[in-house]
Amino acid sequence: GNSVTQMEGPVTLSEEAFLTINCTYTATGYPSLFWYVQYPGEGLQLLLKATKADDKGSNKGFEATYRKETTSFHLEKGSVQVSDSAVYFCALRRGGGNKLTFGTGTQLKVEL
Amino acid sequence: NAGVTQTPKFQVLKTGQSMTLQCAQDMNHEYMSWYRQDPGMGLRLIHYSVGAGITDQGEVPNGYNVSRSTTEDFPLRLLSAAPSQTSVYFCASSYLKARANTGELFFGEGSRLTVL
């Protein structure tokens, strides 16, 4: 079946540090890949997505590239801010429906 | 901009009690779904619906019922609550028709349920 594996957190960084959150997936064919973010006390919201191999999704300074050869979709940001503190979920969608398979989430804490 | 609205936000139940978590969306989305969020397990799909009158099971449907009598509403019923159902529940919706379907799910703010 489909599955998503994320690095365990929490990840604690100083402001302006470089961020990488690893995500790998298992799925047949060519899934669409997503990163969702959950701020404290809120629901999840879409951060970025990629629908085919070598696509790069980007938003709010975050980027992730769909790597078919390594089945990965790592999230990166060049300079994190305290306001980026949240839980980040990697997810995939396989097929035409909208059932998403989520990873376990990675908590990011950014300190001054 | 109401989006996806869930009620209640917090609920405490005793084992064996029943209750309904309400979910409503005002975006005319065809697709609606319920997830539960547990530490170390991410989000798991409970039930989903692709339109009024159509529901189907997700990954962890046992102990939960759903119905979809209107496009807007998708309530989740716990028939006889158990401590294992202590969790945070999220309702999510999206478009399904190809041209509007970006794959993005729109989430409610969640309902925290504790079963004693």
PDB file of C-alpha atoms in Angstrom:
ATOM      1  CA  GLY A   1       0.000   0.000   0.000  1.00  0.00           C
ATOM      2  CA  ASN A   2       0.897   3.653  -0.006  1.00  0.00           C
ATOM      3  CA  SER A   3       2.988   5.070   2.790  1.00  0.00           C
ATOM      4  CA  VAL A   4       4.922   8.200   3.723  1.00  0.00           C
ATOM      5  CA  THR A   5       7.917   8.304   6.030  1.00  0.00           C
ATOM      6  CA  GLN A   6       9.096  11.530   7.635  1.00  0.00           C
ATOM      7  CA  MET A   7      12.024  12.293   9.857  1.00  0.00           C
ATOM      8  CA  GLU A   8      11.128  12.315  13.509  1.00  0.00           C
ATOM      9  CA  GLY A   9      11.081  15.537  15.417  1.00  0.00           C
ATOM     10  CA  PRO A  10      11.134  17.790  17.113  1.00  0.00           C
ATOM     11  CA  VAL A  11      13.563  19.773  15.036  1.00  0.00           C
ATOM     12  CA  THR A  12      14.891  22.805  16.894  1.00  0.00           C
ATOM     13  CA  LEU A  13      16.656  25.559  14.951  1.00  0.00           C
ATOM     14  CA  SER A  14      17.854  29.060  15.541  1.00  0.00           C
ATOM     15  CA  GLU A  15      16.268  31.838  13.529  1.00  0.00           C
ATOM     16  CA  GLU A  16      17.825  32.239  10.068  1.00  0.00           C
ATOM     17  CA  ALA A  17      19.114  28.664  10.043  1.00  0.00           C
ATOM     18  CA  PHE A  18      18.660  26.354   7.052  1.00  0.00           C
ATOM     19  CA  LEU A  19      15.851  23.818   7.287  1.00  0.00           C
ATOM     20  CA  THR A  20      15.521  20.376   5.772  1.00  0.00           C
ATOM     21  CA  ILE A  21      12.741  17.968   6.671  1.00  0.00           C
ATOM     22  CA  ASN A  22      13.102  14.622   4.955  1.00  0.00           C
ATOM     23  CA  CYS A  23      10.182  12.807   3.372  1.00  0.00           C
ATOM     24  CA  THR A  24      10.207   9.560   1.412  1.00  0.00           C
ATOM     25  CA  TYR A  25       7.270   7.685   0.028  1.00  0.00           C
ATOM     26  CA  THR A  26       6.150   4.299  -1.196  1.00  0.00           C
ATOM     27  CA  ALA A  27       3.497   4.151  -3.876  1.00  0.00           C
ATOM     28  CA  THR A  28       2.866   2.578  -7.225  1.00  0.00           C
ATOM     29  CA  GLY A  29       2.870   4.759 -10.275  1.00  0.00           C
ATOM     30  CA  TYR A  30       3.092   8.518 -10.034  1.00  0.00           C
ATOM     31  CA  PRO A  31       1.467   9.995  -6.948  1.00  0.00           C
ATOM     32  CA  SER A  32       0.986  13.685  -6.307  1.00  0.00           C
ATOM     33  CA  LEU A  33       2.981  14.917  -3.318  1.00  0.00           C
ATOM     34  CA  PHE A  34       2.109  17.569  -0.759  1.00  0.00           C
ATOM     35  CA  TRP A  35       3.431  19.385   2.256  1.00  0.00           C
ATOM     36  CA  TYR A  36       0.865  20.592   4.774  1.00  0.00           C
ATOM     37  CA  VAL A  37       1.567  22.801   7.790  1.00  0.00           C
ATOM     38  CA  GLN A  38      -0.300  22.862  11.095  1.00  0.00           C
ATOM     39  CA  TYR A  39       0.159  25.899  13.308  1.00  0.00           C
ATOM     40  CA  PRO A  40      -0.657  25.524  17.006  1.00  0.00           C
ATOM     41  CA  GLY A  41      -4.368  25.133  17.635  1.00  0.00           C
ATOM     42  CA  GLU A  42      -5.274  25.144  13.954  1.00  0.00           C
ATOM     43  CA  GLY A  43      -6.148  22.708  11.209  1.00  0.00           C
ATOM     44  CA  LEU A  44      -3.766  21.726   8.460  1.00  0.00           C
ATOM     45  CA  GLN A  45      -3.245  23.973   5.469  1.00  0.00           C
ATOM     46  CA  LEU A  46      -1.541  23.283   2.190  1.00  0.00           C
ATOM     47  CA  LEU A  47       1.992  24.636   2.002  1.00  0.00           C
ATOM     48  CA  LEU A  48       3.091  23.364  -1.403  1.00  0.00           C
ATOM     49  CA  LYS A  49       2.636  20.509  -3.833  1.00  0.00           C
ATOM     50  CA  ALA A  50       4.124  18.761  -6.868  1.00  0.00           C
ATOM     51  CA  THR A  51       2.271  16.546  -9.274  1.00  0.00           C
ATOM     52  CA  LYS A  52       4.990  14.954 -11.398  1.00  0.00           C
ATOM     53  CA  ALA A  53       8.630  13.954 -11.301  1.00  0.00           C
ATOM     54  CA  ASP A  54      11.153  16.818 -11.149  1.00  0.00           C
ATOM     55  CA  ASP A  55       8.429  19.357 -10.316  1.00  0.00           C
ATOM     56  CA  LYS A  56       9.392  21.851  -7.642  1.00  0.00           C
ATOM     57  CA  GLY A  57       6.707  23.168  -5.342  1.00  0.00           C
ATOM     58  CA  SER A  58       7.363  26.446  -3.546  1.00  0.00           C
ATOM     59  CA  ASN A  59       5.545  28.817  -1.209  1.00  0.00           C
ATOM     60  CA  LYS A  60       6.497  31.284   1.542  1.00  0.00           C
ATOM     61  CA  GLY A  61      10.213  30.549   1.027  1.00  0.00           C
ATOM     62  CA  PHE A  62       9.743  26.788   1.356  1.00  0.00           C
ATOM     63  CA  GLU A  63      10.632  24.456  -1.499  1.00  0.00           C
ATOM     64  CA  ALA A  64      10.411  20.745  -2.247  1.00  0.00           C
ATOM     65  CA  THR A  65      11.366  18.821  -5.378  1.00  0.00           C
ATOM     66  CA  TYR A  66       9.631  15.615  -6.482  1.00  0.00           C
ATOM     67  CA  ARG A  67      12.428  13.069  -6.934  1.00  0.00           C
ATOM     68  CA  LYS A  68      11.125   9.903  -8.554  1.00  0.00           C
ATOM     69  CA  GLU A  69      14.490   8.161  -8.547  1.00  0.00           C
ATOM     70  CA  THR A  70      14.844   8.460  -4.763  1.00  0.00           C
ATOM     71  CA  THR A  71      11.083   8.535  -4.010  1.00  0.00           C
ATOM     72  CA  SER A  72      11.613  11.660  -1.967  1.00  0.00           C
ATOM     73  CA  PHE A  73      10.039  15.079  -1.463  1.00  0.00           C
ATOM     74  CA  HIS A  74      12.255  16.844   1.084  1.00  0.00           C
ATOM     75  CA  LEU A  75      11.127  20.210   2.427  1.00  0.00           C
ATOM     76  CA  GLU A  76      13.707  23.012   2.564  1.00  0.00           C
ATOM     77  CA  LYS A  77      13.879  26.642   3.576  1.00  0.00           C
ATOM     78  CA  GLY A  78      16.957  28.795   3.439  1.00  0.00           C
ATOM     79  CA  SER A  79      16.279  30.949   6.502  1.00  0.00           C
ATOM     80  CA  VAL A  80      13.637  30.001   9.037  1.00  0.00           C
ATOM     81  CA  GLN A  81      11.746  32.420  11.248  1.00  0.00           C
ATOM     82  CA  VAL A  82      10.133  31.997  14.641  1.00  0.00           C
ATOM     83  CA  SER A  83       6.775  32.210  12.870  1.00  0.00           C
ATOM     84  CA  ASP A  84       7.628  28.978  10.978  1.00  0.00           C
ATOM     85  CA  SER A  85       7.288  27.001  14.211  1.00  0.00           C
ATOM     86  CA  ALA A  86       4.632  24.403  13.429  1.00  0.00           C
ATOM     87  CA  VAL A  87       4.106  20.740  12.580  1.00  0.00           C
ATOM     88  CA  TYR A  88       4.833  19.817   8.966  1.00  0.00           C
ATOM     89  CA  PHE A  89       3.170  16.858   7.270  1.00  0.00           C
ATOM     90  CA  CYS A  90       4.230  15.197   4.051  1.00  0.00           C
ATOM     91  CA  ALA A  91       1.413  13.501   2.144  1.00  0.00           C
ATOM     92  CA  LEU A  92       0.699  11.709  -1.110  1.00  0.00           C
ATOM     93  CA  ARG A  93      -2.332  11.243  -3.284  1.00  0.00           C
ATOM     94  CA  ARG A  94      -2.556   8.250  -5.535  1.00  0.00           C
ATOM     95  CA  GLY A  95      -5.286   8.078  -8.116  1.00  0.00           C
ATOM     96  CA  GLY A  96      -8.066  10.431  -9.025  1.00  0.00           C
ATOM     97  CA  GLY A  97      -9.763  10.654  -5.662  1.00  0.00           C
ATOM     98  CA  ASN A  98      -8.715  12.942  -2.848  1.00  0.00           C
ATOM     99  CA  LYS A  99      -7.765  10.414  -0.201  1.00  0.00           C
ATOM    100  CA  LEU A 100      -4.414  11.528   1.132  1.00  0.00           C
ATOM    101  CA  THR A 101      -1.883   9.354   2.932  1.00  0.00           C
ATOM    102  CA  PHE A 102      -0.031  11.381   5.546  1.00  0.00           C
ATOM    103  CA  GLY A 103       3.292  10.971   7.257  1.00  0.00           C
ATOM    104  CA  THR A 104       3.533  11.187  11.024  1.00  0.00           C
ATOM    105  CA  GLY A 105       4.422  14.879  11.023  1.00  0.00           C
ATOM    106  CA  THR A 106       7.589  16.700  12.057  1.00  0.00           C
ATOM    107  CA  GLN A 107       7.474  19.401  14.679  1.00  0.00           C
ATOM    108  CA  LEU A 108       9.679  22.412  13.994  1.00  0.00           C
ATOM    109  CA  LYS A 109      10.655  24.825  16.748  1.00  0.00           C
ATOM    110  CA  VAL A 110      12.503  27.981  15.784  1.00  0.00           C
ATOM    111  CA  GLU A 111      14.162  29.961  18.546  1.00  0.00           C
ATOM    112  CA  LEU A 112      15.575  33.471  18.613  1.00  0.00           C
TER     113      LEU A 112
ATOM    114  CA  ASN B   1     -15.070  33.155   4.781  1.00  0.00           C
ATOM    115  CA  ALA B   2     -16.328  30.314   6.959  1.00  0.00           C
ATOM    116  CA  GLY B   3     -14.627  27.457   5.043  1.00  0.00           C
ATOM    117  CA  VAL B   4     -14.876  24.202   7.016  1.00  0.00           C
ATOM    118  CA  THR B   5     -16.571  24.518  10.401  1.00  0.00           C
ATOM    119  CA  GLN B   6     -16.376  21.827  13.058  1.00  0.00           C
ATOM    120  CA  THR B   7     -18.280  21.616  16.309  1.00  0.00           C
ATOM    121  CA  PRO B   8     -17.704  21.084  19.147  1.00  0.00           C
ATOM    122  CA  LYS B   9     -14.060  22.052  19.574  1.00  0.00           C
ATOM    123  CA  PHE B  10     -13.733  20.094  22.805  1.00  0.00           C
ATOM    124  CA  GLN B  11     -15.733  17.213  24.244  1.00  0.00           C
ATOM    125  CA  VAL B  12     -15.328  14.813  27.130  1.00  0.00           C
ATOM    126  CA  LEU B  13     -17.297  11.573  27.069  1.00  0.00           C
ATOM    127  CA  LYS B  14     -17.635   8.564  29.286  1.00  0.00           C
ATOM    128  CA  THR B  15     -17.071   5.094  27.874  1.00  0.00           C
ATOM    129  CA  GLY B  16     -20.203   3.871  26.148  1.00  0.00           C
ATOM    130  CA  GLN B  17     -21.715   7.277  25.473  1.00  0.00           C
ATOM    131  CA  SER B  18     -22.573   8.331  21.956  1.00  0.00           C
ATOM    132  CA  MET B  19     -22.065  11.663  20.267  1.00  0.00           C
ATOM    133  CA  THR B  20     -21.892  13.376  16.901  1.00  0.00           C
ATOM    134  CA  LEU B  21     -19.131  15.616  15.620  1.00  0.00           C
ATOM    135  CA  GLN B  22     -20.521  18.132  13.193  1.00  0.00           C
ATOM    136  CA  CYS B  23     -18.810  19.318  10.018  1.00  0.00           C
ATOM    137  CA  ALA B  24     -20.104  21.886   7.552  1.00  0.00           C
ATOM    138  CA  GLN B  25     -18.470  23.509   4.539  1.00  0.00           C
ATOM    139  CA  ASP B  26     -19.679  26.429   2.453  1.00  0.00           C
ATOM    140  CA  MET B  27     -17.418  25.987  -0.579  1.00  0.00           C
ATOM    141  CA  ASN B  28     -19.699  23.609  -2.495  1.00  0.00           C
ATOM    142  CA  HIS B  29     -17.066  20.888  -2.293  1.00  0.00           C
ATOM    143  CA  GLU B  30     -18.090  17.458  -3.499  1.00  0.00           C
ATOM    144  CA  TYR B  31     -15.547  15.595  -1.392  1.00  0.00           C
ATOM    145  CA  MET B  32     -15.629  15.512   2.412  1.00  0.00           C
ATOM    146  CA  SER B  33     -13.667  13.372   4.836  1.00  0.00           C
ATOM    147  CA  TRP B  34     -12.868  12.724   8.472  1.00  0.00           C
ATOM    148  CA  TYR B  35      -9.371  12.115   9.845  1.00  0.00           C
ATOM    149  CA  ARG B  36      -8.147  11.401  13.310  1.00  0.00           C
ATOM    150  CA  GLN B  37      -4.783  12.674  14.520  1.00  0.00           C
ATOM    151  CA  ASP B  38      -2.856  10.723  17.105  1.00  0.00           C
ATOM    152  CA  PRO B  39       0.696  11.273  18.400  1.00  0.00           C
ATOM    153  CA  GLY B  40       3.268   9.383  16.365  1.00  0.00           C
ATOM    154  CA  MET B  41       0.681   8.228  13.843  1.00  0.00           C
ATOM    155  CA  GLY B  42      -0.077  11.311  11.809  1.00  0.00           C
ATOM    156  CA  LEU B  43      -3.528  11.615  10.280  1.00  0.00           C
ATOM    157  CA  ARG B  44      -5.556   8.532   9.444  1.00  0.00           C
ATOM    158  CA  LEU B  45      -8.645   8.540   7.268  1.00  0.00           C
ATOM    159  CA  ILE B  46     -11.846   7.368   8.986  1.00  0.00           C
ATOM    160  CA  HIS B  47     -14.585   7.862   6.371  1.00  0.00           C
ATOM    161  CA  TYR B  48     -15.074   9.907   3.259  1.00  0.00           C
ATOM    162  CA  SER B  49     -17.788  10.974   0.855  1.00  0.00           C
ATOM    163  CA  VAL B  50     -17.685  11.937  -2.813  1.00  0.00           C
ATOM    164  CA  GLY B  51     -21.146  13.476  -2.820  1.00  0.00           C
ATOM    165  CA  ALA B  52     -24.541  13.568  -1.154  1.00  0.00           C
ATOM    166  CA  GLY B  53     -25.792  10.067  -0.438  1.00  0.00           C
ATOM    167  CA  ILE B  54     -22.388   8.443  -1.022  1.00  0.00           C
ATOM    168  CA  THR B  55     -20.004   7.433   1.758  1.00  0.00           C
ATOM    169  CA  ASP B  56     -17.162   4.973   2.048  1.00  0.00           C
ATOM    170  CA  GLN B  57     -14.735   3.657   4.616  1.00  0.00           C
ATOM    171  CA  GLY B  58     -11.201   4.841   5.067  1.00  0.00           C
ATOM    172  CA  GLU B  59      -8.315   3.290   6.937  1.00  0.00           C
ATOM    173  CA  VAL B  60      -9.817   3.215  10.465  1.00  0.00           C
ATOM    174  CA  PRO B  61     -13.655   3.150  10.190  1.00  0.00           C
ATOM    175  CA  ASN B  62     -14.538   0.852  13.105  1.00  0.00           C
ATOM    176  CA  GLY B  63     -16.643   2.506  15.793  1.00  0.00           C
ATOM    177  CA  TYR B  64     -17.687   5.408  13.578  1.00  0.00           C
ATOM    178  CA  ASN B  65     -20.655   6.100  11.323  1.00  0.00           C
ATOM    179  CA  VAL B  66     -21.184   8.852   8.779  1.00  0.00           C
ATOM    180  CA  SER B  67     -23.920  10.080   6.507  1.00  0.00           C
ATOM    181  CA  ARG B  68     -24.084  12.724   3.785  1.00  0.00           C
ATOM    182  CA  SER B  69     -27.618  13.972   3.279  1.00  0.00           C
ATOM    183  CA  THR B  70     -26.518  17.353   1.875  1.00  0.00           C
ATOM    184  CA  THR B  71     -23.476  18.661   0.047  1.00  0.00           C
ATOM    185  CA  GLU B  72     -22.636  20.937   2.972  1.00  0.00           C
ATOM    186  CA  ASP B  73     -22.775  18.597   5.986  1.00  0.00           C
ATOM    187  CA  PHE B  74     -20.853  15.469   6.935  1.00  0.00           C
ATOM    188  CA  PRO B  75     -21.408  14.452  10.582  1.00  0.00           C
ATOM    189  CA  LEU B  76     -19.311  11.791  12.287  1.00  0.00           C
ATOM    190  CA  ARG B  77     -21.091   9.622  14.843  1.00  0.00           C
ATOM    191  CA  LEU B  78     -19.480   7.669  17.640  1.00  0.00           C
ATOM    192  CA  LEU B  79     -21.971   4.995  18.580  1.00  0.00           C
ATOM    193  CA  SER B  80     -20.404   3.757  21.831  1.00  0.00           C
ATOM    194  CA  ALA B  81     -17.304   5.711  22.745  1.00  0.00           C
ATOM    195  CA  ALA B  82     -14.157   3.901  23.850  1.00  0.00           C
ATOM    196  CA  PRO B  83     -10.935   5.303  25.364  1.00  0.00           C
ATOM    197  CA  SER B  84      -9.132   4.305  22.142  1.00  0.00           C
ATOM    198  CA  GLN B  85     -11.194   6.960  20.367  1.00  0.00           C
ATOM    199  CA  THR B  86      -9.550   9.733  22.367  1.00  0.00           C
ATOM    200  CA  SER B  87      -8.057  11.821  19.616  1.00  0.00           C
ATOM    201  CA  VAL B  88      -8.205  15.043  17.652  1.00  0.00           C
ATOM    202  CA  TYR B  89     -10.637  14.796  14.761  1.00  0.00           C
ATOM    203  CA  PHE B  90     -10.371  16.819  11.590  1.00  0.00           C
ATOM    204  CA  CYS B  91     -12.917  17.283   8.857  1.00  0.00           C
ATOM    205  CA  ALA B  92     -11.544  18.119   5.424  1.00  0.00           C
ATOM    206  CA  SER B  93     -13.159  18.910   2.085  1.00  0.00           C
ATOM    207  CA  SER B  94     -12.198  19.557  -1.514  1.00  0.00           C
ATOM    208  CA  TYR B  95     -13.406  19.809  -5.071  1.00  0.00           C
ATOM    209  CA  LEU B  96     -13.532  16.560  -7.028  1.00  0.00           C
ATOM    210  CA  LYS B  97     -14.364  17.583 -10.561  1.00  0.00           C
ATOM    211  CA  ALA B  98     -11.250  17.459 -12.687  1.00  0.00           C
ATOM    212  CA  ARG B  99     -10.892  21.119 -13.619  1.00  0.00           C
ATOM    213  CA  ALA B 100     -11.294  22.360 -10.071  1.00  0.00           C
ATOM    214  CA  ASN B 101      -9.527  19.519  -8.331  1.00  0.00           C
ATOM    215  CA  THR B 102      -6.061  20.666  -7.347  1.00  0.00           C
ATOM    216  CA  GLY B 103      -5.770  17.906  -4.777  1.00  0.00           C
ATOM    217  CA  GLU B 104      -5.829  20.451  -1.950  1.00  0.00           C
ATOM    218  CA  LEU B 105      -7.809  19.522   1.121  1.00  0.00           C
ATOM    219  CA  PHE B 106      -9.329  22.286   3.245  1.00  0.00           C
ATOM    220  CA  PHE B 107      -9.322  21.441   6.928  1.00  0.00           C
ATOM    221  CA  GLY B 108     -11.442  22.501   9.858  1.00  0.00           C
ATOM    222  CA  GLU B 109      -9.802  23.564  13.116  1.00  0.00           C
ATOM    223  CA  GLY B 110     -10.317  20.194  14.739  1.00  0.00           C
ATOM    224  CA  SER B 111     -12.349  18.668  17.552  1.00  0.00           C
ATOM    225  CA  ARG B 112     -10.519  17.329  20.590  1.00  0.00           C
ATOM    226  CA  LEU B 113     -12.324  14.357  22.066  1.00  0.00           C
ATOM    227  CA  THR B 114     -11.463  12.679  25.358  1.00  0.00           C
ATOM    228  CA  VAL B 115     -13.129   9.413  26.344  1.00  0.00           C
ATOM    229  CA  LEU B 116     -12.806   8.489  30.000  1.00  0.00           C
TER     230      LEU B 116
END
